[in-house]
mmCIF file with all atom_site columns, C-alpha atoms in Angstrom:
data_model
loop_
_atom_site.group_PDB
_atom_site.id
_atom_site.type_symbol
_atom_site.label_atom_id
_atom_site.label_alt_id
_atom_site.label_comp_id
_atom_site.label_asym_id
_atom_site.label_entity_id
_atom_site.label_seq_id
_atom_site.pdbx_PDB_ins_code
_atom_site.Cartn_x
_atom_site.Cartn_y
_atom_site.Cartn_z
_atom_site.occupancy
_atom_site.B_iso_or_equiv
_atom_site.pdbx_formal_charge
_atom_site.auth_seq_id
_atom_site.auth_comp_id
_atom_site.auth_asym_id
_atom_site.auth_atom_id
_atom_site.pdbx_PDB_model_num
ATOM 1  C CA . HIS J 1 1  ? 0.000  0.000  0.000   1.00 58.00 ? 1  HIS J CA 1
ATOM 2  C CA . LEU J 1 2  ? 2.812  2.402  0.769   1.00 68.00 ? 2  LEU J CA 1
ATOM 3  C CA . ALA J 1 3  ? 4.324  1.763  -2.653  1.00 67.00 ? 3  ALA J CA 1
ATOM 4  C CA . LEU J 1 4  ? 1.015  2.728  -4.281  1.00 69.00 ? 4  LEU J CA 1
ATOM 5  C CA . ILE J 1 5  ? 0.898  5.939  -2.269  1.00 75.00 ? 5  ILE J CA 1
ATOM 6  C CA . GLU J 1 6  ? 4.478  6.812  -3.208  1.00 74.00 ? 6  GLU J CA 1
ATOM 7  C CA . PHE J 1 7  ? 3.790  6.047  -6.872  1.00 73.00 ? 7  PHE J CA 1
ATOM 8  C CA . THR J 1 8  ? 0.700  8.271  -6.876  1.00 76.00 ? 8  THR J CA 1
ATOM 9  C CA . ILE J 1 9  ? 2.598  11.136 -5.275  1.00 79.00 ? 9  ILE J CA 1
ATOM 10 C CA . ALA J 1 10 ? 5.435  10.714 -7.772  1.00 77.00 ? 10 ALA J CA 1
ATOM 11 C CA . ARG J 1 11 ? 3.019  10.679 -10.699 1.00 75.00 ? 11 ARG J CA 1
ATOM 12 C CA . ASP J 1 12 ? 1.282  13.810 -9.459  1.00 79.00 ? 12 ASP J CA 1
ATOM 13 C CA . THR J 1 13 ? 4.440  15.762 -8.682  1.00 76.00 ? 13 THR J CA 1
ATOM 14 C CA . GLY J 1 14 ? 6.011  14.629 -11.949 1.00 68.00 ? 14 GLY J CA 1
ATOM 15 C CA . SER J 1 15 ? 3.108  16.109 -13.841 1.00 61.00 ? 15 SER J CA 1
ATOM 16 C CA . ASN J 1 16 ? 3.904  19.396 -12.100 1.00 56.00 ? 16 ASN J CA 1
ATOM 17 C CA . ASP J 1 17 ? 7.521  19.319 -13.306 1.00 58.00 ? 17 ASP J CA 1
ATOM 18 C CA . SER J 1 18 ? 8.821  18.201 -9.919  1.00 72.00 ? 18 SER J CA 1
ATOM 19 C CA . ILE J 1 19 ? 10.889 15.500 -11.553 1.00 78.00 ? 19 ILE J CA 1
ATOM 20 C CA . ASP J 1 20 ? 13.591 15.259 -8.881  1.00 79.00 ? 20 ASP J CA 1
ATOM 21 C CA . ARG J 1 21 ? 10.990 14.916 -6.169  1.00 80.00 ? 21 ARG J CA 1
ATOM 22 C CA . ALA J 1 22 ? 9.124  12.321 -8.198  1.00 83.00 ? 22 ALA J CA 1
ATOM 23 C CA . GLU J 1 23 ? 12.347 10.325 -8.597  1.00 85.00 ? 23 GLU J CA 1
ATOM 24 C CA . LYS J 1 24 ? 12.826 10.227 -4.830  1.00 85.00 ? 24 LYS J CA 1
ATOM 25 C CA . TYR J 1 25 ? 9.269  9.022  -4.273  1.00 86.00 ? 25 TYR J CA 1
ATOM 26 C CA . LEU J 1 26 ? 9.667  6.325  -6.915  1.00 89.00 ? 26 LEU J CA 1
ATOM 27 C CA . GLU J 1 27 ? 12.970 5.128  -5.483  1.00 90.00 ? 27 GLU J CA 1
ATOM 28 C CA . LYS J 1 28 ? 11.294 4.922  -2.078  1.00 88.00 ? 28 LYS J CA 1
ATOM 29 C CA . ALA J 1 29 ? 8.410  2.951  -3.588  1.00 88.00 ? 29 ALA J CA 1
ATOM 30 C CA . ILE J 1 30 ? 10.894 0.489  -5.116  1.00 92.00 ? 30 ILE J CA 1
ATOM 31 C CA . ARG J 1 31 ? 12.632 0.056  -1.760  1.00 92.00 ? 31 ARG J CA 1
ATOM 32 C CA . ILE J 1 32 ? 9.220  -0.939 -0.363  1.00 90.00 ? 32 ILE J CA 1
ATOM 33 C CA . ASN J 1 33 ? 8.388  -3.263 -3.269  1.00 89.00 ? 33 ASN J CA 1
ATOM 34 C CA . LYS J 1 34 ? 11.256 -4.337 -5.556  1.00 90.00 ? 34 LYS J CA 1
ATOM 35 C CA . ARG J 1 35 ? 8.789  -5.730 -8.135  1.00 90.00 ? 35 ARG J CA 1
ATOM 36 C CA . TYR J 1 36 ? 6.835  -2.488 -8.603  1.00 90.00 ? 36 TYR J CA 1
ATOM 37 C CA . GLY J 1 37 ? 6.946  -2.340 -12.395 1.00 93.00 ? 37 GLY J CA 1
ATOM 38 C CA . ARG J 1 38 ? 5.041  0.903  -12.781 1.00 91.00 ? 38 ARG J CA 1
ATOM 39 C CA . ALA J 1 39 ? 7.584  2.719  -10.607 1.00 92.00 ? 39 ALA J CA 1
ATOM 40 C CA . TYR J 1 40 ? 10.450 1.380  -12.744 1.00 95.00 ? 40 TYR J CA 1
ATOM 41 C CA . LEU J 1 41 ? 8.599  2.445  -15.882 1.00 94.00 ? 41 LEU J CA 1
ATOM 42 C CA . LEU J 1 42 ? 8.077  5.980  -14.625 1.00 90.00 ? 42 LEU J CA 1
ATOM 43 C CA . LEU J 1 43 ? 11.753 6.172  -13.611 1.00 92.00 ? 43 LEU J CA 1
ATOM 44 C CA . ALA J 1 44 ? 12.617 5.077  -17.150 1.00 94.00 ? 44 ALA J CA 1
ATOM 45 C CA . LYS J 1 45 ? 10.461 7.864  -18.581 1.00 89.00 ? 45 LYS J CA 1
ATOM 46 C CA . ILE J 1 46 ? 11.983 10.435 -16.225 1.00 87.00 ? 46 ILE J CA 1
ATOM 47 C CA . ASN J 1 47 ? 15.481 9.409  -17.249 1.00 91.00 ? 47 ASN J CA 1
ATOM 48 C CA . MET J 1 48 ? 14.564 9.603  -20.937 1.00 90.00 ? 48 MET J CA 1
ATOM 49 C CA . LYS J 1 49 ? 13.386 13.147 -20.309 1.00 84.00 ? 49 LYS J CA 1
ATOM 50 C CA . LYS J 1 50 ? 16.702 13.900 -18.594 1.00 85.00 ? 50 LYS J CA 1
ATOM 51 C CA . GLN J 1 51 ? 18.537 12.332 -21.580 1.00 91.00 ? 51 GLN J CA 1
ATOM 52 C CA . LYS J 1 52 ? 20.077 9.644  -19.362 1.00 94.00 ? 52 LYS J CA 1
ATOM 53 C CA . TYR J 1 53 ? 19.383 6.918  -21.887 1.00 96.00 ? 53 TYR J CA 1
ATOM 54 C CA . GLY J 1 54 ? 21.455 4.117  -20.361 1.00 97.00 ? 54 GLY J CA 1
ATOM 55 C CA . LYS J 1 55 ? 19.761 4.537  -16.998 1.00 97.00 ? 55 LYS J CA 1
ATOM 56 C CA . ALA J 1 56 ? 16.360 4.788  -18.689 1.00 97.00 ? 56 ALA J CA 1
ATOM 57 C CA . LYS J 1 57 ? 16.913 1.494  -20.514 1.00 97.00 ? 57 LYS J CA 1
ATOM 58 C CA . SER J 1 58 ? 18.025 -0.186 -17.293 1.00 97.00 ? 58 SER J CA 1
ATOM 59 C CA . TYR J 1 59 ? 14.811 0.878  -15.576 1.00 97.00 ? 59 TYR J CA 1
ATOM 60 C CA . ALA J 1 60 ? 12.767 -0.189 -18.604 1.00 97.00 ? 60 ALA J CA 1
ATOM 61 C CA . ARG J 1 61 ? 14.302 -3.696 -18.410 1.00 96.00 ? 61 ARG J CA 1
ATOM 62 C CA . LYS J 1 62 ? 13.500 -3.879 -14.705 1.00 96.00 ? 62 LYS J CA 1
ATOM 63 C CA . ALA J 1 63 ? 9.950  -2.754 -15.440 1.00 96.00 ? 63 ALA J CA 1
ATOM 64 C CA . ILE J 1 64 ? 9.469  -5.506 -18.017 1.00 95.00 ? 64 ILE J CA 1
ATOM 65 C CA . ASN J 1 65 ? 10.980 -8.129 -15.715 1.00 95.00 ? 65 ASN J CA 1
ATOM 66 C CA . SER J 1 66 ? 8.707  -7.119 -12.849 1.00 93.00 ? 66 SER J CA 1
ATOM 67 C CA . GLY J 1 67 ? 5.553  -8.018 -14.748 1.00 86.00 ? 67 GLY J CA 1
ATOM 68 C CA . LEU J 1 68 ? 3.509  -5.255 -16.322 1.00 89.00 ? 68 LEU J CA 1
ATOM 69 C CA . THR J 1 69 ? 0.283  -5.232 -18.285 1.00 90.00 ? 69 THR J CA 1
ATOM 70 C CA . ASN J 1 70 ? 0.694  -5.509 -22.055 1.00 92.00 ? 70 ASN J CA 1
ATOM 71 C CA . LYS J 1 71 ? 0.094  -1.788 -22.531 1.00 94.00 ? 71 LYS J CA 1
ATOM 72 C CA . LEU J 1 72 ? 2.787  -0.857 -20.015 1.00 94.00 ? 72 LEU J CA 1
ATOM 73 C CA . GLN J 1 73 ? 5.161  -3.505 -21.379 1.00 94.00 ? 73 GLN J CA 1
ATOM 74 C CA . LYS J 1 74 ? 4.853  -1.859 -24.801 1.00 96.00 ? 74 LYS J CA 1
ATOM 75 C CA . GLN J 1 75 ? 5.785  1.497  -23.276 1.00 95.00 ? 75 GLN J CA 1
ATOM 76 C CA . ALA J 1 76 ? 8.842  -0.022 -21.607 1.00 96.00 ? 76 ALA J CA 1
ATOM 77 C CA . GLN J 1 77 ? 9.786  -1.819 -24.827 1.00 96.00 ? 77 GLN J CA 1
ATOM 78 C CA . SER J 1 78 ? 9.590  1.426  -26.779 1.00 96.00 ? 78 SER J CA 1
ATOM 79 C CA . ILE J 1 79 ? 12.152 2.921  -24.382 1.00 96.00 ? 79 ILE J CA 1
ATOM 80 C CA . LEU J 1 80 ? 14.438 -0.058 -24.978 1.00 95.00 ? 80 LEU J CA 1
ATOM 81 C CA . ASN J 1 81 ? 14.058 0.359  -28.751 1.00 95.00 ? 81 ASN J CA 1
ATOM 82 C CA . SER J 1 82 ? 14.842 4.078  -28.722 1.00 91.00 ? 82 SER J CA 1
ATOM 83 C CA . ARG J 1 83 ? 18.248 5.658  -29.336 1.00 74.00 ? 83 ARG J CA 1
#
């Protein structure tokens, strides 16, 4: 439950351009639940935005390996296929 709360806060603050704060919330969510695929996916997207492509791809792989829905897996796969 705490991971869901942290993810929601990260999503909301990320949409308000509080990317660094969102990253901290997502990292905290992952510490709570190492298989939280949505958190890894959002970290991948944040790192793409920051042009940290290697880190983004690493998070995308972790997202895929943690078990996502097909729609979210496609998003993670598109990060892996970019650049």
